[in-house]
Amino acid sequence: MLDKTTDLAAMLDDPSLLEPHAFVGGQWIAGDDGTFEVTNPARGDVIAEVSDLSRAQVADAIDQAHAAQKDWARWTGKERAAVLRQWFDLIMANQRDLGKIMTAEQGKPMTESTGEVAYGASFIEFFAEEAKRVYGEQIPGHQRDKRILVMKQPVGVAASITPWNFPIAMITRKAAPALAAGCSFVARPAKETPLSATALAVLAERAGMPSGVFNVVTSSSSSEVGKEFCENAKVRKLTFTGSTEVGRILLKQAADQVKKCSMELGGNAPFIVFDDADVDAAVEGAIASKFRNNGQTCVCANRIYVQAGVYDEFAEKLKDRVSQLKIGDGLAEDDVDLGPMITAEAIDKVQEHIRDAKSKGGKVILGSDQHDADGNFFKPAIITGATQDMAFAQEETFGPLAPLFRFEDADDVIAMANDTIFGLASYFYAKDLSRVWKVAEELEYGIVGVNTGLISTEVAPFGGVKQSGLGREGSHHGIDEFLEMKYVCLSV
Ligand SMILES: NC(=O)C1=CN([C@@H]2O[C@H](COP(=O)(O)OP(=O)(O)OC[C@H]3O[C@@H](n4cnc5c(N)ncnc54)[C@H](OP(=O)(O)O)[C@@H]3O)[C@@H](O)[C@H]2O)C=CC1
Ligand SMILES: O=C(O)[C@H](O)CS(=O)(=O)O
């Protein structure tokens, strides 16, 4: 582990963005349960002591959000849009500082952190516009004296639980449509990355967000907060991003009140290279998909299937490119490609998948199952000879491991790609038009990238099928998750 310390405040143009308190009802508050430590995964040192809220304090935040929501919903869409637009402008004006805070607490390189700030802000920009376009309907009556109206109204208080891997974007991808729709919002960020969330709240306050409309409850106990969100009837919508395992827990807890839920869960993305693909483009796409955030994204390529005719060429070129990726501390060096893993346990899982594959005949052509780098840094690995009985064929690696499977024909690879409980993202490279249509239609996934390894954008509906989730985030569909439809039957 590097023996450096992180003087994060000294690195910021605006040190007031480094906020260790929770934000509730327009107030910055301490935690009844004291504080919890946030560490820099690249250096291992403590970068902040953050308010540790009790369940009672979370309940109070929900009360404050409930009290603020009715008035916020009375604002016109245009008035809400103006606040959201100001929030967007302030986030982009502070993009570099927010990137440094994210790199310090999550580890991703500065190019990715500042990229995520812009990606996260894009949801606020997009839904600021959607706030003006929440349209209802008038439907021709079923009888001469009947008039039918359909109203769209905000669901009320929305609450989010989000993971450490995208500390800003996973919050704004939920909060932006919720606030645009006229909901109030209570965000519970991951204990590993609360500082990005409190910095968002600093800027929301500066943007003129009314007290109680946007709240950030920081806590070391995720299960207690989850129970409060699920058991408190004032919370009308729960929106979660994280593992399928935790998604199941939350859905079971929310079932008692039949609470409206959105779930963005785990994935196991296949990345398929056909023999008519542009192999060089496919290699670049695999790098982008597999090694973004050091493989710690739910849409990372988890299995790479390469048709026999181009398998050796692809493997050699991928090995050459991956060996050039630079591992390092994003706060110390500018040209870093791969930061640290979030925790030592995250490294254990990657090593476990490598060892499992080796025990079943896989060949490690780059990297190893040994943790021979500093601290939470782990060298990327490539395995050839991957087969469907290996752990990563069913489990999400969530780290820098690229297993290469060889296949012969399209029907076989589609069957292998679909042989999973997950259905979030998938990718394939091919040129033949009939093949592109066939594969895009037959892959059982919510997202299909064709000749691209990057699919994340605010304008498209992001979400999974099967056990990768419920609902969609982003695009004009995203606001529907925070609206109720009311049918009014008028007898005139
Ligand atoms: N589909 C998607 O968009 C995404 C899916 N994921 C998936 O999540 C996993 C990696 O992220 P990771 O953070 O480890 O996932 P987890 O599901 O462990 O954690 C996600 C969030 O849920 C919280 N949490 C954990 N247990 C509970 C509980 N019992 N009740 C309420 N909240 C709880 C965590 O809090 P804390 O950490 O503070 O304990 C964290 O804030 C992978 O499977 C990945 O695929 C991740 C990001 C995006
Ligand atoms: O948490 C994740 O992995 C994100 O949902 C992936 S993305 O939206 O940044 O692509």
Coordinates of C-alpha atoms and ligand atoms in Angstrom, one line a residue:
M1 CA 0.0 0.0 0.0
L2 CA 1.4 3.4 -0.9
D3 CA 2.3 5.3 2.3
K4 CA 0.8 8.6 1.0
T5 CA -2.0 10.5 2.6
T6 CA -4.7 12.4 0.8
D7 CA -5.1 16.0 1.6
L8 CA -8.2 16.3 -0.5
A9 CA -9.3 19.8 0.6
A10 CA -5.9 21.2 -0.5
M11 CA -6.5 19.7 -4.0
L12 CA -9.8 21.4 -4.5
D13 CA -10.5 24.8 -6.0
D14 CA -13.6 24.9 -3.8
P15 CA -12.9 23.0 -0.5
S16 CA -16.4 23.6 0.7
L17 CA -17.5 20.9 -1.7
L18 CA -15.9 18.4 0.6
E19 CA -18.9 18.0 2.9
P20 CA -18.8 15.3 5.7
H21 CA -22.3 16.0 7.0
A22 CA -25.7 14.6 5.8
F23 CA -28.1 17.0 4.2
V24 CA -31.7 16.8 5.6
G25 CA -34.4 19.4 5.3
G26 CA -32.0 22.0 4.0
Q27 CA -29.7 21.5 7.1
W28 CA -26.2 20.0 7.3
I29 CA -26.5 17.5 10.2
A30 CA -24.3 15.3 12.3
G31 CA -25.1 11.6 12.9
D32 CA -26.7 10.3 16.1
D33 CA -24.5 7.2 15.6
G34 CA -21.4 9.3 15.3
T35 CA -19.3 9.1 12.1
F36 CA -17.9 6.5 9.7
E37 CA -14.6 6.6 7.9
V38 CA -14.2 7.0 4.1
T39 CA -10.9 5.8 2.8
N40 CA -8.9 6.3 -0.5
P41 CA -8.8 2.8 -2.1
A42 CA -5.5 3.8 -3.8
R43 CA -3.7 4.8 -0.7
G44 CA -5.6 3.2 2.2
D45 CA -5.7 6.4 4.2
V46 CA -8.9 8.0 5.7
I47 CA -10.0 11.0 3.7
A48 CA -13.1 12.0 5.8
E49 CA -15.2 11.1 8.8
V50 CA -18.9 11.3 7.6
S51 CA -22.1 11.7 9.6
D52 CA -23.5 8.3 10.5
L53 CA -27.3 8.8 10.7
S54 CA -29.5 6.6 12.8
R55 CA -32.7 5.1 11.5
A56 CA -34.7 7.7 13.4
Q57 CA -32.8 10.4 11.6
V58 CA -33.5 8.7 8.3
A59 CA -37.2 8.7 9.2
D60 CA -37.0 12.4 9.9
A61 CA -35.5 13.0 6.5
I62 CA -38.5 11.2 5.0
D63 CA -40.8 13.4 7.1
Q64 CA -39.0 16.5 5.8
A65 CA -39.2 15.2 2.2
H66 CA -42.9 14.5 2.6
A67 CA -43.6 18.0 4.0
A68 CA -41.7 19.6 1.1
Q69 CA -43.1 17.5 -1.7
K70 CA -46.6 18.9 -2.0
D71 CA -45.4 22.5 -2.5
W72 CA -42.7 21.3 -4.9
A73 CA -45.3 19.6 -7.0
R74 CA -47.3 22.8 -7.2
W75 CA -44.4 24.5 -8.9
T76 CA -44.8 24.6 -12.7
G77 CA -42.6 22.2 -14.7
K78 CA -40.8 25.2 -16.0
E79 CA -40.0 26.5 -12.5
R80 CA -38.6 23.1 -11.5
A81 CA -36.7 23.0 -14.8
A82 CA -35.0 26.3 -13.9
V83 CA -33.7 24.9 -10.6
L84 CA -32.5 21.6 -12.3
R85 CA -30.8 23.6 -15.0
Q86 CA -28.9 25.7 -12.4
W87 CA -27.9 22.5 -10.6
F88 CA -26.6 21.1 -13.9
D89 CA -24.6 24.3 -14.6
L90 CA -23.1 24.3 -11.1
I91 CA -22.1 20.6 -11.4
M92 CA -20.4 21.2 -14.7
A93 CA -18.7 24.4 -13.4
N94 CA -17.2 22.2 -10.6
Q95 CA -16.5 19.2 -12.8
R96 CA -12.9 18.9 -11.9
D97 CA -13.3 19.2 -8.1
L98 CA -16.2 16.7 -8.2
G99 CA -13.9 14.4 -10.2
K100 CA -11.1 14.7 -7.6
I101 CA -13.6 13.9 -4.8
M102 CA -14.8 10.8 -6.7
T103 CA -11.3 9.6 -7.6
A104 CA -10.3 10.0 -3.9
E105 CA -13.1 7.9 -2.6
Q106 CA -13.8 5.5 -5.4
G107 CA -10.4 5.2 -7.2
K108 CA -11.4 5.6 -10.8
P109 CA -8.9 7.6 -13.0
M110 CA -9.6 11.3 -13.3
T111 CA -10.6 10.9 -17.0
E112 CA -13.3 8.5 -15.8
S113 CA -14.3 10.6 -12.8
T114 CA -14.7 13.8 -14.7
G115 CA -16.4 11.8 -17.4
E116 CA -18.9 10.4 -14.9
V117 CA -19.6 13.9 -13.5
A118 CA -20.6 15.0 -17.0
Y119 CA -22.6 11.7 -17.6
G120 CA -24.4 12.2 -14.2
A121 CA -25.0 15.9 -14.9
S122 CA -26.5 15.0 -18.4
F123 CA -29.5 13.3 -16.6
I124 CA -30.2 16.6 -14.8
E125 CA -29.9 18.5 -18.1
F126 CA -32.2 16.0 -19.9
F127 CA -34.9 15.8 -17.2
A128 CA -34.9 19.6 -16.7
E129 CA -36.4 19.6 -20.2
E130 CA -38.7 16.7 -19.5
A131 CA -40.2 18.5 -16.5
K132 CA -42.0 20.8 -19.0
R133 CA -43.5 17.9 -20.9
V134 CA -45.4 15.7 -18.5
Y135 CA -48.5 15.5 -20.6
G136 CA -51.9 14.0 -19.7
E137 CA -54.6 12.8 -22.1
Q138 CA -58.2 13.4 -23.0
I139 CA -59.8 10.2 -24.3
P140 CA -63.2 10.1 -26.2
G141 CA -65.9 9.0 -23.7
H142 CA -67.5 5.6 -23.7
Q143 CA -70.9 7.2 -23.3
R144 CA -72.4 10.5 -24.6
D145 CA -72.3 12.1 -21.2
K146 CA -68.9 10.9 -20.2
R147 CA -65.6 12.7 -20.6
I148 CA -62.3 10.9 -19.8
L149 CA -59.2 12.6 -18.6
V150 CA -55.8 11.0 -17.8
M151 CA -53.6 13.0 -15.4
K152 CA -49.9 12.3 -14.7
Q153 CA -49.0 13.2 -11.1
P154 CA -45.8 12.7 -9.1
V155 CA -45.8 9.6 -6.9
G156 CA -44.6 11.6 -3.8
V157 CA -41.5 10.9 -1.8
A158 CA -38.9 8.8 -3.7
A159 CA -35.9 7.1 -2.0
S160 CA -32.8 5.7 -3.5
I161 CA -30.0 3.3 -2.5
T162 CA -27.0 3.4 -4.8
P163 CA -23.7 1.6 -5.2
W164 CA -20.1 2.9 -4.9
N165 CA -19.1 2.3 -8.5
F166 CA -20.8 5.3 -10.0
P167 CA -21.2 7.6 -7.0
I168 CA -22.7 10.6 -8.9
A169 CA -24.4 9.1 -12.0
M170 CA -26.4 6.4 -10.1
I171 CA -28.0 9.2 -7.9
T172 CA -28.7 11.7 -10.6
R173 CA -30.1 9.0 -13.0
K174 CA -32.8 8.6 -10.3
A175 CA -33.1 12.1 -8.7
A176 CA -33.3 14.1 -11.9
P177 CA -36.5 12.4 -13.2
A178 CA -38.0 12.3 -9.7
L179 CA -37.4 16.0 -9.1
A180 CA -38.5 16.9 -12.6
A181 CA -41.8 15.0 -12.0
G182 CA -42.5 16.9 -8.8
C183 CA -41.3 14.2 -6.3
S184 CA -39.1 14.9 -3.4
F185 CA -36.0 12.7 -2.9
V186 CA -34.0 11.0 -0.2
A187 CA -30.7 9.5 -1.4
R188 CA -28.7 7.0 0.6
P189 CA -25.2 6.7 -1.1
A190 CA -22.9 3.7 -0.5
K191 CA -20.8 4.0 2.6
E192 CA -17.7 3.8 0.5
T193 CA -18.6 6.9 -1.6
P194 CA -20.8 9.4 0.3
L195 CA -18.7 12.5 -0.4
S196 CA -19.7 12.6 -4.1
A197 CA -23.3 12.6 -2.9
T198 CA -22.9 15.3 -0.3
A199 CA -21.1 17.5 -2.9
L200 CA -24.1 17.1 -5.1
A201 CA -26.3 18.3 -2.2
V202 CA -24.0 21.4 -1.7
L203 CA -24.6 22.3 -5.3
A204 CA -28.3 21.5 -5.2
E205 CA -28.6 24.0 -2.2
R206 CA -26.7 26.6 -4.2
A207 CA -29.0 26.0 -7.2
G208 CA -32.0 27.0 -5.1
M209 CA -33.5 23.6 -4.4
P210 CA -36.1 24.2 -1.7
S211 CA -35.4 22.7 1.7
G212 CA -36.5 19.1 2.1
V213 CA -36.8 18.5 -1.7
F214 CA -33.4 16.8 -2.1
N215 CA -31.9 15.0 0.9
V216 CA -28.8 12.9 1.4
V217 CA -28.7 10.5 4.3
T218 CA -25.2 9.2 5.0
S219 CA -25.0 6.0 7.0
S220 CA -22.8 3.0 7.6
S221 CA -25.8 0.7 8.0
S222 CA -27.4 0.1 4.6
S223 CA -29.8 -2.6 5.9
E224 CA -31.3 -0.3 8.5
V225 CA -31.8 2.5 5.9
G226 CA -33.3 0.0 3.5
K227 CA -35.8 -1.2 6.1
E228 CA -36.9 2.4 6.8
F229 CA -37.3 3.1 3.1
C230 CA -39.4 -0.1 2.7
E231 CA -41.4 0.1 5.9
N232 CA -42.1 3.9 6.0
A233 CA -45.4 4.4 4.2
K234 CA -44.4 8.0 3.3
V235 CA -41.9 6.6 0.9
R236 CA -44.0 5.9 -2.3
K237 CA -41.1 4.9 -4.6
L238 CA -37.9 2.9 -3.9
T239 CA -35.3 3.1 -6.6
F240 CA -32.2 0.9 -6.3
T241 CA -29.0 0.2 -8.2
G242 CA -26.8 -2.7 -7.0
S243 CA -26.5 -6.4 -6.9
T244 CA -29.4 -8.7 -7.7
E245 CA -28.9 -10.3 -4.3
V246 CA -29.7 -7.0 -2.5
G247 CA -32.4 -6.2 -5.0
R248 CA -34.2 -9.4 -4.0
I249 CA -33.9 -8.3 -0.3
L250 CA -35.4 -4.9 -1.0
L251 CA -38.2 -6.2 -3.2
K252 CA -39.2 -8.7 -0.4
Q253 CA -39.2 -5.9 2.1
A254 CA -41.1 -3.5 -0.2
A255 CA -43.7 -6.2 -1.0
D256 CA -45.6 -5.7 2.3
Q257 CA -46.7 -2.2 1.2
V258 CA -46.7 -3.1 -2.5
K259 CA -44.3 -0.2 -2.9
K260 CA -43.5 1.1 -6.3
C261 CA -39.9 -0.1 -7.1
S262 CA -37.3 0.4 -9.8
M263 CA -34.4 -2.1 -9.8
E264 CA -31.1 -1.7 -11.7
L265 CA -29.3 -4.9 -10.7
G266 CA -26.4 -7.2 -11.6
G267 CA -25.3 -8.3 -15.1
N268 CA -23.2 -10.8 -16.9
A269 CA -22.7 -9.2 -20.3
P270 CA -21.7 -11.4 -23.3
F271 CA -19.4 -9.7 -25.8
I272 CA -19.5 -11.6 -29.1
V273 CA -17.0 -11.2 -32.0
F274 CA -18.1 -12.8 -35.3
D275 CA -15.6 -13.7 -38.0
D276 CA -16.9 -10.9 -40.2
A277 CA -16.2 -8.3 -37.5
D278 CA -13.6 -5.5 -37.7
V279 CA -11.2 -7.2 -35.3
D280 CA -9.3 -4.0 -34.4
A281 CA -12.6 -2.2 -33.6
A282 CA -13.7 -5.2 -31.6
V283 CA -10.5 -5.2 -29.6
E284 CA -11.0 -1.5 -28.8
G285 CA -14.7 -2.1 -27.9
A286 CA -13.7 -4.9 -25.6
I287 CA -11.2 -2.7 -23.9
A288 CA -13.8 0.0 -23.4
S289 CA -16.5 -2.3 -22.1
K290 CA -14.3 -4.7 -20.0
F291 CA -11.9 -2.3 -18.4
R292 CA -14.0 0.8 -17.8
N293 CA -14.0 1.5 -14.0
N294 CA -11.5 -1.4 -13.8
G295 CA -14.3 -3.8 -14.8
Q296 CA -16.4 -2.6 -11.9
T297 CA -19.6 -1.8 -13.8
C298 CA -22.8 -3.8 -14.2
V299 CA -22.5 -3.5 -18.0
C300 CA -18.9 -4.6 -18.4
A301 CA -18.2 -7.5 -20.8
N302 CA -18.1 -10.5 -18.4
R303 CA -17.7 -13.2 -21.1
I304 CA -16.0 -12.6 -24.5
Y305 CA -17.1 -15.1 -27.2
V306 CA -14.9 -15.1 -30.4
Q307 CA -15.7 -17.0 -33.5
A308 CA -13.1 -19.6 -34.4
G309 CA -11.9 -17.9 -37.6
V310 CA -10.7 -14.8 -35.7
Y311 CA -10.1 -16.2 -32.3
D312 CA -6.2 -16.2 -32.3
E313 CA -6.0 -12.8 -34.0
F314 CA -8.4 -11.3 -31.5
A315 CA -6.6 -12.9 -28.5
E316 CA -3.2 -11.7 -29.6
K317 CA -4.3 -8.1 -30.3
L318 CA -6.3 -7.9 -27.0
K319 CA -3.3 -9.1 -25.0
D320 CA -1.1 -6.5 -26.7
R321 CA -3.6 -3.7 -26.0
V322 CA -4.3 -4.7 -22.4
S323 CA -0.6 -5.0 -21.6
Q324 CA -0.3 -1.3 -22.5
L325 CA -2.9 -0.2 -19.9
K326 CA -1.4 1.9 -17.1
I327 CA -2.3 1.0 -13.5
G328 CA -2.0 3.8 -11.0
D329 CA -3.3 6.4 -8.5
G330 CA -5.6 8.8 -10.4
L331 CA -4.8 11.7 -8.0
A332 CA -1.0 11.3 -8.5
E333 CA -0.8 10.6 -12.2
D334 CA -2.8 12.0 -15.2
D335 CA -2.4 9.1 -17.7
V336 CA -3.8 6.3 -15.6
D337 CA -6.1 3.8 -17.3
L338 CA -6.8 1.5 -14.3
G339 CA -7.2 2.6 -10.7
P340 CA -7.4 0.4 -7.7
M341 CA -10.2 -2.1 -6.9
I342 CA -12.7 -0.7 -4.4
T343 CA -11.7 -3.2 -1.7
A344 CA -9.4 -6.2 -1.1
E345 CA -12.6 -8.4 -1.1
A346 CA -13.2 -7.2 -4.7
I347 CA -9.7 -8.5 -5.6
D348 CA -10.5 -11.9 -3.9
K349 CA -13.4 -12.4 -6.3
V350 CA -11.3 -11.8 -9.4
Q351 CA -8.6 -14.2 -8.1
E352 CA -11.3 -16.8 -7.3
H353 CA -12.6 -16.6 -10.9
I354 CA -9.1 -17.0 -12.3
R355 CA -8.3 -20.0 -10.1
D356 CA -11.6 -21.6 -11.0
A357 CA -10.9 -21.2 -14.7
K358 CA -7.4 -22.6 -14.4
S359 CA -8.7 -25.6 -12.5
K360 CA -11.1 -26.3 -15.4
G361 CA -8.5 -26.0 -18.2
G362 CA -8.4 -22.2 -18.8
K363 CA -5.0 -20.7 -19.8
V364 CA -3.9 -17.4 -18.4
I365 CA -2.2 -15.5 -21.3
L366 CA -1.8 -12.2 -19.4
G367 CA -1.7 -11.4 -15.7
S368 CA -2.1 -14.0 -13.0
D369 CA -4.1 -15.0 -10.0
Q370 CA -1.4 -13.6 -7.7
H371 CA -2.0 -10.2 -6.1
D372 CA 1.5 -8.9 -6.8
A373 CA 0.7 -5.2 -7.0
D374 CA 0.4 -2.5 -4.3
G375 CA -2.6 -2.3 -2.0
N376 CA -5.9 -2.5 -3.9
F377 CA -4.2 -2.5 -7.3
F378 CA -4.6 -5.7 -9.4
K379 CA -3.1 -6.4 -12.8
P380 CA -5.6 -7.1 -15.5
A381 CA -5.8 -10.7 -16.7
I382 CA -6.9 -12.5 -19.9
I383 CA -7.8 -16.2 -20.0
T384 CA -8.2 -18.3 -23.2
G385 CA -10.0 -21.6 -23.4
A386 CA -12.9 -20.4 -21.3
T387 CA -15.9 -22.7 -21.1
Q388 CA -19.5 -22.4 -19.8
D389 CA -18.8 -24.5 -16.7
M390 CA -16.4 -21.8 -15.3
A391 CA -17.6 -19.5 -12.5
F392 CA -17.6 -16.3 -14.6
A393 CA -20.1 -17.9 -17.0
Q394 CA -22.7 -17.6 -14.3
E395 CA -21.2 -15.1 -11.8
E396 CA -20.4 -11.4 -12.3
T397 CA -16.6 -10.9 -11.9
F398 CA -16.8 -7.2 -11.4
G399 CA -13.1 -6.8 -12.0
P400 CA -10.3 -6.7 -14.7
L401 CA -10.6 -10.2 -16.0
A402 CA -11.3 -11.0 -19.7
P403 CA -12.2 -14.7 -20.4
L404 CA -12.2 -15.6 -24.1
F405 CA -14.6 -18.4 -25.2
R406 CA -14.2 -19.9 -28.7
F407 CA -17.4 -20.6 -30.7
E408 CA -18.3 -22.0 -34.2
D409 CA -21.8 -20.7 -35.2
A410 CA -24.3 -18.0 -34.4
D411 CA -27.0 -20.3 -32.9
D412 CA -24.5 -21.8 -30.5
V413 CA -23.2 -18.5 -29.2
I414 CA -26.6 -16.9 -28.8
A415 CA -27.7 -19.9 -26.7
M416 CA -24.5 -19.6 -24.6
A417 CA -24.9 -15.8 -24.3
N418 CA -28.5 -16.2 -23.1
D419 CA -27.7 -19.0 -20.6
T420 CA -27.7 -16.8 -17.5
I421 CA -30.2 -15.4 -15.0
F422 CA -29.1 -11.9 -16.0
G423 CA -30.2 -9.8 -18.9
L424 CA -28.8 -6.3 -18.6
A425 CA -26.2 -5.4 -21.3
S426 CA -24.8 -7.4 -24.3
Y427 CA -22.5 -6.6 -27.2
F428 CA -21.5 -8.0 -30.5
Y429 CA -19.4 -7.1 -33.5
A430 CA -20.5 -8.2 -37.0
K431 CA -21.0 -6.6 -40.4
D432 CA -23.5 -8.9 -42.2
L433 CA -26.9 -7.1 -41.9
S434 CA -29.1 -10.2 -41.6
R435 CA -26.7 -11.5 -38.9
V436 CA -26.9 -8.2 -37.0
W437 CA -30.7 -8.3 -37.1
K438 CA -30.9 -11.9 -36.0
V439 CA -28.5 -11.6 -33.1
A440 CA -29.9 -8.3 -31.9
E441 CA -33.4 -9.8 -31.8
E442 CA -32.4 -13.1 -30.2
L443 CA -30.2 -11.8 -27.4
E444 CA -32.3 -11.7 -24.2
Y445 CA -31.0 -8.5 -22.8
G446 CA -32.3 -5.0 -22.0
I447 CA -29.4 -3.4 -23.9
V448 CA -27.6 -4.5 -27.0
G449 CA -24.4 -2.8 -28.2
V450 CA -23.7 -3.5 -31.9
N451 CA -20.2 -2.7 -33.0
T452 CA -19.7 -0.6 -29.9
G453 CA -18.6 -1.4 -26.3
L454 CA -20.1 1.7 -24.8
I455 CA -23.8 2.2 -24.5
S456 CA -24.3 4.6 -21.6
T457 CA -26.2 7.7 -22.4
E458 CA -29.0 9.8 -20.8
V459 CA -31.1 9.7 -24.0
A460 CA -31.7 5.9 -24.1
P461 CA -33.7 3.6 -21.7
F462 CA -31.2 1.8 -19.5
G463 CA -32.3 -1.3 -17.8
G464 CA -32.3 -5.1 -17.6
V465 CA -34.6 -8.1 -18.2
K466 CA -34.8 -11.4 -16.2
Q467 CA -32.9 -10.9 -12.9
S468 CA -31.1 -7.8 -14.0
G469 CA -33.9 -5.5 -12.9
L470 CA -37.2 -3.8 -13.2
G471 CA -37.9 -0.5 -15.0
R472 CA -35.9 1.8 -17.1
E473 CA -33.7 4.9 -16.3
G474 CA -32.8 7.7 -18.7
S475 CA -34.7 8.6 -21.9
H476 CA -38.2 10.1 -21.9
H477 CA -39.3 6.7 -20.4
G478 CA -37.3 7.5 -17.2
I479 CA -39.7 10.0 -15.8
D480 CA -42.6 7.5 -15.9
E481 CA -41.0 5.6 -13.0
F482 CA -41.9 8.7 -10.8
L483 CA -45.4 9.4 -12.1
E484 CA -48.8 7.9 -11.3
M485 CA -51.5 7.9 -14.0
K486 CA -54.9 9.0 -12.7
Y487 CA -58.1 8.3 -14.8
V488 CA -60.8 10.9 -14.3
C489 CA -64.3 10.0 -15.5
L490 CA -66.5 13.1 -15.8
S491 CA -70.3 12.7 -16.2
V492 CA -71.4 16.0 -17.8
Ligands
LIG1 N1 -27.6 -2.6 -12.9 C1 -26.9 -1.6 -12.5 O1 -27.0 -0.5 -13.0 C2 -25.8 -1.8 -11.5 C3 -25.6 -3.0 -10.8 N2 -24.6 -3.1 -9.9 C4 -24.4 -4.4 -9.3 O2 -24.0 -4.3 -7.8 C5 -22.9 -5.1 -7.5 C6 -21.7 -4.3 -7.2 O3 -22.1 -3.2 -6.4 P1 -22.2 -3.3 -4.8 O4 -22.2 -2.0 -4.3 O5 -21.3 -4.3 -4.2 O6 -23.6 -4.0 -4.7 P2 -24.5 -4.1 -3.4 O7 -25.8 -4.6 -3.9 O8 -23.8 -4.9 -2.3 O9 -24.7 -2.6 -2.8 C7 -25.4 -1.7 -3.5 C8 -25.9 -0.7 -2.5 O10 -26.9 -1.4 -1.7 C9 -26.6 -1.2 -0.3 N3 -27.0 -2.4 0.5 C10 -26.3 -3.5 0.7 N4 -27.1 -4.4 1.4 C11 -28.3 -3.8 1.6 C12 -29.5 -4.1 2.3 N5 -29.6 -5.3 2.9 N6 -30.5 -3.2 2.4 C13 -30.4 -2.0 1.8 N7 -29.2 -1.6 1.1 C14 -28.2 -2.5 1.0 C15 -25.1 -1.0 -0.3 O11 -24.8 -0.2 0.9 P3 -23.3 -0.3 1.5 O12 -22.3 -0.6 0.4 O13 -23.1 1.0 2.1 O14 -23.4 -1.4 2.5 C16 -24.9 -0.1 -1.5 O15 -25.2 1.2 -1.2 C17 -22.7 -5.9 -8.7 O16 -23.4 -7.0 -8.8 C18 -23.1 -5.0 -9.9 O17 -23.4 -5.7 -11.1 C19 -23.8 -2.1 -9.5 C20 -24.0 -0.9 -10.1 C21 -25.0 -0.6 -11.2
LIG2 O1 -23.5 1.1 -12.2 C1 -23.3 0.8 -13.3 O2 -22.5 -0.1 -13.7 C2 -23.9 1.7 -14.3 O3 -25.2 1.5 -14.4 C3 -23.2 1.5 -15.7 S1 -23.4 2.9 -16.7 O4 -24.8 3.4 -16.5 O5 -22.4 3.9 -16.2 O6 -23.1 2.4 -18.0

